[in-house]
Amino acid sequence: MTDFLSLATPIPEIQDTVPRRDIRKEGDFYLDKAEIIAYNGKRYGIELVKVEISVHEDLFNSTMAGSLHFQDSSDLAQLLPLIGEEKLSLVFTRPSESGRGLLDDKFEMEFRIYKMDHRRPDGERFDIQNYTLYFVSSEKIVDVKTKVWQTYVDMPYSDMVDKIFKEYIKSAKPINIEKTLYEHKFAASGLSPFQIITILSSKSISDEGNGSSYVFYEDMEKFNFVTIGKLMKQEPVQRYISQLSNVLEDGGNVKRRDRTIEDDIRRVENYTTPGGFSILNNMEGGMYAQQLIAVDILRKIWTKTDWDYKKEFDGLPHLYDSDVCTDALDALGSPPTVMKLQNTTKDHDKIPWLVAREPGIKPNHIEEYMLKRASQLQQSNGHRVHVNVSGDPRRRVGQVVEFLFPNHYGAVSENHKPDPPFDRYLGGKFLVTAMKHRIESHKYYCEMELMKDTFAQDIEHVDPIEFQKWTW
């Protein structure tokens, strides 16, 4: 078969920005492979075709996905043809920040193309088409077409997740599982494997004391069934700062010098804060206070369980120990703010007449996980920051990074500088909850959503008038 890609009219292409494989500026990258694999297994490289690649990871999505904005001068849509049975193989990296050569780490995955959209001529050039191809992990296709009819008895939810994943998804990727507390029974009745795992994540309690904030997601290396609490215990893998790039410093008596490329590739190009504090959202989400009415329909009794954020704070993992509110917050201490009514089987395994009628009966432990999970998830939706940084294949959703969120009152002289030099509350550690690897014509960068559930230091009032007198 003729390799019709080689017959294409040359157009501005997505090129490796580092032919000598040494880093010159932030955003440099090396595209090792970008291949479309046709339904019959034939491979066609698109490295020299004008494309934009975007690969998405999300802490709250089971699989990775992405899009390929494509300028096609070879009519691949007709000749391959593109019919939704293709695969996309991607391998890319960037130069090392120290010395010559590429990073040892690469982004390397094969995806399933499942959709075409926005197909149109390129202006008046009817020999060139533009369209978008959407791709997803192949495990998503397996999940959608698979249904589970199975009963799981006397095992922790984490063991059920392991069995379901390995027996039904059969992925080449491993799964990282945080062990859960208690043994349970669960009947899977015609749901997909990922749907069942999502249900189990909502009922699970960490055996490691990390609460009930389980999430199920995929990164480049593995699938993960872990708590947000455990993720928050990690050490930061990178520090990012907000600063101008490619500029010279001039500090009066300080010798003028070039900033190093190592500084520039760790800078935040721009940032936005779509999620700051919202007391009402936190109240309605059950962060501060909740009440569970647990009804035992067999014994005709009910119990009440209250959630108090301040009492539970020290018992759960956080990025920092400093709370985001004071004890004087008027949203605290009112459990009826959010009321939930659920069926309970508490102590059913200890009541002789129930055990006799149903041997091996298990309590559902809703009193232990339901309110805790709701509060933890609402905390993880607290202070959010979107940042754009130089691309790095080592970044993963679920990692902890440092971002020195800048002060906005600045420094006017050598004798009057901000202390600390970054925002005293929002600076420091963040959890990466979502990210995109984006490769455009001559630049590779990462868009990351960062989350902070606590402040970097205790809340302390500073009189802004007194503090700012030196800036007048």
Coordinates of C-alpha atoms in Angstrom, one line a residue:
M1 CA 0.0 0.0 0.0
T2 CA 1.3 3.5 -0.9
D3 CA 2.3 5.6 2.1
F4 CA 0.2 8.5 1.0
L5 CA 1.3 10.6 3.9
S6 CA 4.6 11.0 2.1
L7 CA 2.8 12.6 -0.9
A8 CA 1.2 15.4 1.3
T9 CA 1.9 19.0 0.4
P10 CA 4.3 20.4 3.0
I11 CA 2.5 22.6 5.6
P12 CA 3.5 24.1 8.9
E13 CA 4.1 21.0 11.0
I14 CA 4.3 20.1 14.6
Q15 CA 8.1 19.7 14.9
D16 CA 10.5 18.7 17.6
T17 CA 11.9 22.0 18.9
V18 CA 15.2 20.5 19.9
P19 CA 16.9 18.7 17.0
R20 CA 20.1 18.5 19.0
R21 CA 18.2 17.3 22.0
D22 CA 19.4 20.0 24.3
I23 CA 16.9 22.3 26.0
R24 CA 16.9 25.9 24.7
K25 CA 13.7 27.4 26.1
E26 CA 10.6 26.4 28.1
G27 CA 8.1 24.4 26.1
D28 CA 10.8 22.5 24.1
F29 CA 9.8 18.9 23.4
Y30 CA 10.7 15.8 21.4
L31 CA 7.9 14.0 19.6
D32 CA 9.2 10.5 19.3
K33 CA 6.1 8.9 17.8
A34 CA 2.6 10.0 16.7
E35 CA 1.0 7.2 14.7
I36 CA -2.5 6.4 13.6
I37 CA -3.1 2.7 13.4
A38 CA -5.7 1.7 10.9
Y39 CA -8.4 -0.9 11.4
N40 CA -6.1 -3.4 9.6
G41 CA -3.1 -2.7 11.7
K42 CA -1.2 -0.5 9.2
R43 CA 0.6 2.4 10.9
Y44 CA 1.0 5.9 9.6
G45 CA 3.2 8.5 11.2
I46 CA 1.7 12.0 11.6
E47 CA 4.7 13.6 13.2
L48 CA 5.1 16.0 10.3
V49 CA 1.5 16.9 9.9
K50 CA 0.0 20.0 11.5
V51 CA -1.8 18.7 14.6
E52 CA -2.5 19.8 18.2
I53 CA -2.5 17.1 20.8
S54 CA -4.2 17.3 24.2
V55 CA -4.2 14.4 26.7
H56 CA -6.4 14.7 29.8
E57 CA -6.1 13.1 33.2
D58 CA -8.6 13.6 36.0
L59 CA -8.8 12.4 39.6
F60 CA -12.5 12.0 39.2
N61 CA -12.6 10.2 35.8
S62 CA -11.9 6.5 35.5
T63 CA -9.8 6.7 32.3
M64 CA -7.6 9.1 30.4
A65 CA -8.8 10.7 27.2
G66 CA -7.9 13.4 24.7
S67 CA -8.2 15.1 21.4
L68 CA -6.2 15.5 18.2
H69 CA -6.9 18.6 16.1
F70 CA -5.8 17.5 12.7
Q71 CA -5.0 19.3 9.4
D72 CA -5.3 16.6 6.8
S73 CA -3.8 17.2 3.3
S74 CA -3.8 13.4 2.4
D75 CA -7.5 12.7 2.9
L76 CA -6.9 10.1 5.6
A77 CA -10.5 10.2 6.4
Q78 CA -11.3 8.5 3.1
L79 CA -8.2 6.5 2.4
L80 CA -7.5 4.8 5.7
P81 CA -10.4 5.2 6.2
L82 CA -11.2 6.8 9.6
I83 CA -14.2 4.9 10.8
G84 CA -13.8 4.8 14.6
E85 CA -11.7 1.5 14.7
E86 CA -8.3 3.2 14.7
K87 CA -5.8 3.6 17.5
L88 CA -3.4 6.4 18.3
S89 CA 0.1 5.8 19.5
L90 CA 1.9 8.7 21.3
V91 CA 5.4 8.9 22.6
F92 CA 6.9 12.3 23.5
T93 CA 9.2 13.8 26.1
R94 CA 11.3 16.9 26.6
P95 CA 15.0 17.7 27.0
S96 CA 16.6 17.4 30.4
E97 CA 16.8 20.6 32.4
S98 CA 20.4 19.8 33.3
G99 CA 22.9 19.2 30.6
R100 CA 22.3 17.8 27.1
G101 CA 20.0 14.9 26.2
L102 CA 16.4 14.0 26.7
L103 CA 14.7 13.0 30.0
D104 CA 14.7 9.3 30.6
D105 CA 10.9 9.6 31.3
K106 CA 8.6 9.6 28.4
F107 CA 4.9 10.0 27.9
E108 CA 4.0 6.7 26.1
M109 CA 0.5 5.4 25.6
E110 CA -1.7 3.9 23.0
F111 CA -5.3 5.1 22.8
R112 CA -8.5 4.1 21.0
I113 CA -9.9 6.7 18.5
Y114 CA -13.7 6.7 19.0
K115 CA -15.1 9.9 17.5
M116 CA -14.6 12.5 14.7
D117 CA -16.0 16.0 14.9
H118 CA -15.8 19.4 13.2
R119 CA -14.8 18.1 9.8
R120 CA -14.5 21.0 7.3
P121 CA -12.3 22.4 4.4
D122 CA -9.4 24.6 5.4
G123 CA -10.8 27.9 4.2
E124 CA -10.9 27.8 0.4
R125 CA -8.4 24.9 0.2
F126 CA -10.7 22.0 -0.6
D127 CA -7.6 19.7 -0.8
I128 CA -7.0 20.2 2.9
Q129 CA -9.4 19.2 5.7
N130 CA -9.5 20.1 9.3
Y131 CA -11.2 17.9 11.9
T132 CA -10.9 16.7 15.4
L133 CA -10.3 13.1 16.5
Y134 CA -11.2 12.1 20.0
F135 CA -9.5 9.2 21.8
V136 CA -9.8 7.4 25.0
S137 CA -8.0 4.5 26.8
S138 CA -8.9 1.2 25.4
E139 CA -10.0 0.0 28.8
K140 CA -13.0 2.4 28.4
I141 CA -14.2 0.4 25.4
V142 CA -13.9 -2.8 27.4
D143 CA -15.7 -1.3 30.3
V144 CA -18.7 -0.1 28.3
K145 CA -19.3 -3.4 26.5
T146 CA -18.9 -5.5 29.7
K147 CA -21.5 -6.2 32.3
V148 CA -20.9 -8.0 35.6
W149 CA -23.3 -10.4 37.2
Q150 CA -21.5 -11.7 40.2
T151 CA -21.8 -11.9 44.0
Y152 CA -18.8 -11.1 46.2
V153 CA -18.9 -12.5 49.7
D154 CA -16.9 -11.9 52.8
M155 CA -14.1 -9.7 51.4
P156 CA -13.0 -6.1 51.7
Y157 CA -14.2 -3.7 49.0
S158 CA -10.6 -3.3 47.9
D159 CA -10.4 -7.1 47.2
M160 CA -13.6 -6.8 45.1
V161 CA -12.1 -4.0 43.1
D162 CA -9.0 -6.0 42.5
K163 CA -11.0 -9.0 41.3
I164 CA -13.3 -7.0 39.1
F165 CA -10.5 -5.1 37.5
K166 CA -8.4 -8.1 36.7
E167 CA -11.2 -10.5 35.7
Y168 CA -13.2 -8.1 33.5
I169 CA -11.0 -5.3 32.3
K170 CA -7.8 -7.4 31.9
S171 CA -5.6 -4.3 31.4
A172 CA -1.9 -4.5 30.8
K173 CA -1.6 -1.7 33.3
P174 CA -1.4 -2.6 37.0
I175 CA -3.8 -1.3 39.5
N176 CA -2.7 0.5 42.7
I177 CA -5.2 -0.3 45.5
E178 CA -5.4 1.2 49.0
K179 CA -6.8 -1.5 51.3
T180 CA -10.2 -0.9 52.7
L181 CA -11.6 -1.7 56.2
Y182 CA -14.2 -4.5 57.0
E183 CA -15.5 -7.4 55.0
H184 CA -18.7 -7.0 53.0
K185 CA -21.1 -8.7 50.6
F186 CA -21.9 -7.1 47.3
A187 CA -24.1 -8.3 44.4
A188 CA -23.1 -6.9 41.0
S189 CA -26.2 -7.0 38.9
G190 CA -25.6 -6.0 35.3
L191 CA -23.4 -2.9 35.7
S192 CA -20.1 -2.2 34.0
P193 CA -16.9 -2.9 35.9
F194 CA -16.0 0.8 36.3
Q195 CA -19.6 1.6 37.4
I196 CA -19.3 -1.0 40.2
I197 CA -15.8 0.3 41.2
T198 CA -17.3 3.8 41.5
I199 CA -20.1 2.5 43.7
L200 CA -17.6 0.6 45.9
S201 CA -15.4 3.8 46.2
S202 CA -18.4 5.7 47.6
K203 CA -18.8 3.1 50.4
S204 CA -15.2 2.4 51.3
I205 CA -13.2 3.3 54.5
S206 CA -9.5 3.3 54.4
D207 CA -7.7 0.6 56.4
E208 CA -4.8 3.1 56.7
G209 CA -6.8 5.8 58.5
N210 CA -7.1 8.1 55.5
G211 CA -10.9 8.5 55.7
S212 CA -13.4 7.7 53.0
S213 CA -12.4 9.9 50.1
Y214 CA -11.8 7.0 47.6
V215 CA -11.3 7.9 44.0
F216 CA -10.7 5.6 41.0
Y217 CA -8.6 7.1 38.1
E218 CA -6.0 6.3 35.5
D219 CA -2.6 7.9 34.9
M220 CA 0.0 6.9 32.4
E221 CA 1.5 4.2 34.5
K222 CA -1.4 2.5 36.3
F223 CA -5.0 2.6 37.5
N224 CA -5.5 3.8 41.1
F225 CA -8.1 3.1 43.8
V226 CA -6.9 5.3 46.6
T227 CA -8.1 8.0 49.0
I228 CA -7.5 11.7 48.5
G229 CA -6.3 11.6 52.0
K230 CA -3.4 9.2 51.1
L231 CA -2.5 11.3 48.1
M232 CA -2.2 14.4 50.3
K233 CA 0.5 12.7 52.4
Q234 CA 3.0 12.6 49.5
E235 CA 6.0 14.9 49.3
P236 CA 5.9 17.5 46.6
V237 CA 7.6 16.3 43.3
Q238 CA 8.2 19.8 41.9
R239 CA 8.2 23.5 42.9
Y240 CA 6.6 26.1 40.6
I241 CA 6.9 29.8 40.9
S242 CA 5.1 32.7 39.2
Q243 CA 7.6 35.0 37.4
L244 CA 8.4 36.4 34.0
S245 CA 10.5 34.3 31.7
N246 CA 13.5 35.0 29.4
V247 CA 14.3 38.3 31.1
L248 CA 17.4 39.8 32.7
E249 CA 17.6 40.8 36.4
D250 CA 18.8 44.2 37.5
G251 CA 18.9 44.7 41.2
G252 CA 20.9 47.9 41.5
N253 CA 24.3 46.7 42.7
V254 CA 23.5 43.2 41.7
K255 CA 25.3 42.1 38.6
R256 CA 23.0 41.8 35.6
R257 CA 22.6 38.2 34.6
D258 CA 20.5 35.8 32.6
R259 CA 18.0 33.8 34.4
T260 CA 18.7 30.1 33.9
I261 CA 16.5 27.8 31.8
E262 CA 16.0 25.7 34.9
D263 CA 14.2 28.6 36.5
D264 CA 12.1 29.2 33.4
I265 CA 10.8 25.7 32.9
R266 CA 9.6 25.7 36.5
R267 CA 7.7 28.9 36.2
V268 CA 3.9 29.3 36.0
E269 CA 3.2 31.1 32.8
N270 CA -0.3 32.2 34.0
Y271 CA -2.8 31.2 36.6
T272 CA -6.4 31.7 37.5
T273 CA -8.3 30.9 40.7
P274 CA -11.8 29.6 39.6
G275 CA -12.4 28.1 43.1
G276 CA -11.8 30.2 46.1
F277 CA -13.8 30.0 49.3
S278 CA -17.6 29.6 49.3
I279 CA -19.1 29.2 52.7
L280 CA -22.6 28.5 51.3
N281 CA -21.3 25.8 49.0
N282 CA -19.4 24.2 51.8
M283 CA -22.4 24.3 54.0
E284 CA -24.7 22.7 51.4
G285 CA -22.0 20.1 50.6
G286 CA -21.8 19.1 54.2
M287 CA -18.2 20.2 54.9
Y288 CA -18.9 21.8 58.3
A289 CA -21.8 19.9 59.7
Q290 CA -24.2 17.2 58.7
Q291 CA -26.7 14.8 60.3
L292 CA -27.5 11.2 59.3
I293 CA -30.7 9.6 60.3
A294 CA -30.0 5.9 60.0
V295 CA -33.2 3.7 60.0
D296 CA -33.1 0.0 60.8
I297 CA -36.3 -1.2 59.0
L298 CA -36.0 -4.7 60.5
R299 CA -35.7 -3.7 64.1
K300 CA -38.0 -0.6 63.6
I301 CA -35.5 1.8 65.3
W302 CA -33.4 4.8 64.1
T303 CA -30.2 6.5 65.3
K304 CA -28.8 9.9 64.7
T305 CA -25.2 10.6 63.8
D306 CA -23.8 14.1 63.7
W307 CA -20.7 15.4 61.8
D308 CA -18.6 18.2 63.4
Y309 CA -15.9 19.4 61.1
K310 CA -13.8 20.9 63.9
K311 CA -13.9 17.8 66.0
E312 CA -12.9 15.6 63.1
F313 CA -10.3 17.8 61.5
D314 CA -7.2 16.5 63.4
G315 CA -8.2 12.9 62.7
L316 CA -8.0 13.2 58.9
P317 CA -5.0 13.7 56.6
H318 CA -4.5 17.2 55.1
L319 CA -1.9 19.0 53.0
Y320 CA -1.2 21.2 56.1
D321 CA -2.3 21.3 59.7
S322 CA -3.7 24.8 59.5
D323 CA -7.4 25.1 59.1
V324 CA -9.2 27.3 56.5
C325 CA -11.6 28.8 59.0
T326 CA -11.5 29.9 62.7
D327 CA -13.7 28.5 65.5
A328 CA -15.8 31.6 65.2
L329 CA -17.2 30.7 61.8
D330 CA -21.0 30.9 62.0
A331 CA -21.5 28.0 59.6
L332 CA -20.1 25.6 62.2
G333 CA -21.9 23.5 64.8
S334 CA -25.4 23.0 63.2
P335 CA -25.8 19.3 62.0
P336 CA -29.3 19.9 60.6
T337 CA -27.7 22.1 57.9
V338 CA -27.5 18.9 55.8
M339 CA -29.8 16.0 56.7
K340 CA -29.5 12.5 55.2
L341 CA -31.9 9.5 55.6
Q342 CA -30.5 6.1 54.9
N343 CA -31.1 2.4 55.8
T344 CA -28.6 0.9 58.2
T345 CA -27.7 -2.7 59.1
K346 CA -25.6 -1.7 62.1
D347 CA -25.0 -4.6 64.6
H348 CA -27.0 -7.0 62.5
D349 CA -24.1 -9.4 62.7
K350 CA -24.4 -9.4 66.6
I351 CA -28.2 -10.1 66.9
P352 CA -28.9 -13.8 67.2
W353 CA -32.2 -14.0 65.5
L354 CA -30.9 -12.0 62.5
V355 CA -27.8 -14.1 62.3
A356 CA -29.9 -17.3 62.4
R357 CA -32.1 -16.1 59.6
E358 CA -29.2 -14.8 57.5
P359 CA -25.8 -16.4 58.4
G360 CA -22.9 -14.2 57.5
I361 CA -24.9 -10.9 57.5
K362 CA -22.7 -7.8 57.4
P363 CA -23.3 -4.3 58.6
N364 CA -23.1 -1.6 56.0
H365 CA -21.2 0.9 58.2
I366 CA -22.9 3.9 56.7
E367 CA -22.5 5.8 60.1
E368 CA -18.7 5.6 59.6
Y369 CA -18.3 6.6 55.9
M370 CA -21.2 8.6 54.6
L371 CA -20.8 11.9 56.4
K372 CA -17.0 11.7 56.4
R373 CA -16.8 11.1 52.7
A374 CA -19.1 14.0 51.9
S375 CA -17.0 16.4 54.1
Q376 CA -13.7 15.2 52.7
L377 CA -14.8 15.6 49.1
Q378 CA -16.2 19.1 49.8
Q379 CA -12.9 20.0 51.4
S380 CA -11.1 18.8 48.2
N381 CA -13.3 21.2 46.2
G382 CA -12.0 24.2 48.2
H383 CA -9.2 26.5 47.0
R384 CA -8.5 25.6 43.4
V385 CA -5.9 27.1 41.0
H386 CA -5.5 26.5 37.3
V387 CA -1.9 26.9 36.1
N388 CA 0.0 26.7 32.8
V389 CA 3.5 25.4 33.1
S390 CA 6.2 24.1 30.8
G391 CA 5.5 20.6 29.7
D392 CA 6.8 17.7 31.7
P393 CA 6.0 14.0 31.0
R394 CA 6.8 13.2 34.7
R395 CA 3.7 15.1 35.9
R396 CA 0.7 13.0 36.9
V397 CA -2.7 13.7 38.3
G398 CA -2.6 12.7 42.0
Q399 CA 0.8 14.1 42.6
V400 CA 1.6 16.9 45.1
V401 CA 3.4 19.9 43.9
E402 CA 4.4 23.2 45.4
F403 CA 3.2 26.5 43.9
L404 CA 4.5 29.7 45.5
F405 CA 1.3 31.6 44.9
P406 CA 2.5 35.2 44.6
N407 CA 1.8 38.1 47.0
H408 CA 0.0 40.9 45.3
Y409 CA 1.2 43.8 47.4
G410 CA 4.7 43.5 45.9
A411 CA 8.1 44.9 47.1
V412 CA 9.0 48.5 46.6
S413 CA 12.6 48.5 47.7
E414 CA 15.4 46.3 49.1
N415 CA 14.4 47.3 52.6
H416 CA 10.7 46.5 52.3
K417 CA 10.1 43.0 50.9
P418 CA 7.1 40.7 51.5
D419 CA 7.6 38.3 54.3
P420 CA 7.0 35.5 53.3
P421 CA 7.7 36.3 49.6
F422 CA 4.6 34.4 48.6
D423 CA 1.0 34.3 49.7
R424 CA 1.1 33.1 53.4
Y425 CA -2.0 31.0 53.1
L426 CA -2.3 29.8 49.5
G427 CA 1.5 29.3 48.9
G428 CA 3.0 25.9 49.3
K429 CA 1.6 22.4 48.6
F430 CA -1.2 21.6 46.2
L431 CA -2.7 18.3 45.0
V432 CA -2.9 17.9 41.2
T433 CA -6.6 17.0 40.6
A434 CA -6.7 17.3 36.8
M435 CA -4.2 18.1 34.0
K436 CA -3.7 18.2 30.3
H437 CA -0.6 17.5 28.4
R438 CA -0.8 19.9 25.4
I439 CA 1.5 19.9 22.3
E440 CA 0.9 22.7 19.8
S441 CA 3.0 23.7 16.8
H442 CA 6.2 24.6 18.7
K443 CA 5.4 24.2 22.3
Y444 CA 4.6 21.6 24.9
Y445 CA 3.0 22.7 28.1
C446 CA 0.8 21.3 30.9
E447 CA -2.4 22.8 32.2
M448 CA -2.9 21.7 35.8
E449 CA -5.8 22.1 38.2
L450 CA -4.4 22.3 41.7
M451 CA -6.3 22.0 45.0
K452 CA -5.6 23.0 48.5
D453 CA -7.7 21.9 51.4
T454 CA -5.8 23.7 54.2
F455 CA -3.7 26.8 54.6
A456 CA 0.0 26.8 54.7
Q457 CA 0.0 28.6 58.1
D458 CA -2.5 29.5 60.8
I459 CA -4.9 32.4 60.2
E460 CA -3.6 35.6 61.7
H461 CA -5.0 39.1 61.3
V462 CA -2.6 41.8 60.0
D463 CA -3.8 45.4 59.9
P464 CA -3.6 46.2 56.1
I465 CA -3.3 49.9 56.8
E466 CA -0.4 49.6 59.2
F467 CA 1.2 47.0 57.0
Q468 CA 1.0 49.0 53.8
K469 CA 2.2 52.3 55.2
W470 CA 5.7 51.8 53.7
T471 CA 4.2 51.5 50.2
W472 CA 2.7 55.0 50.2

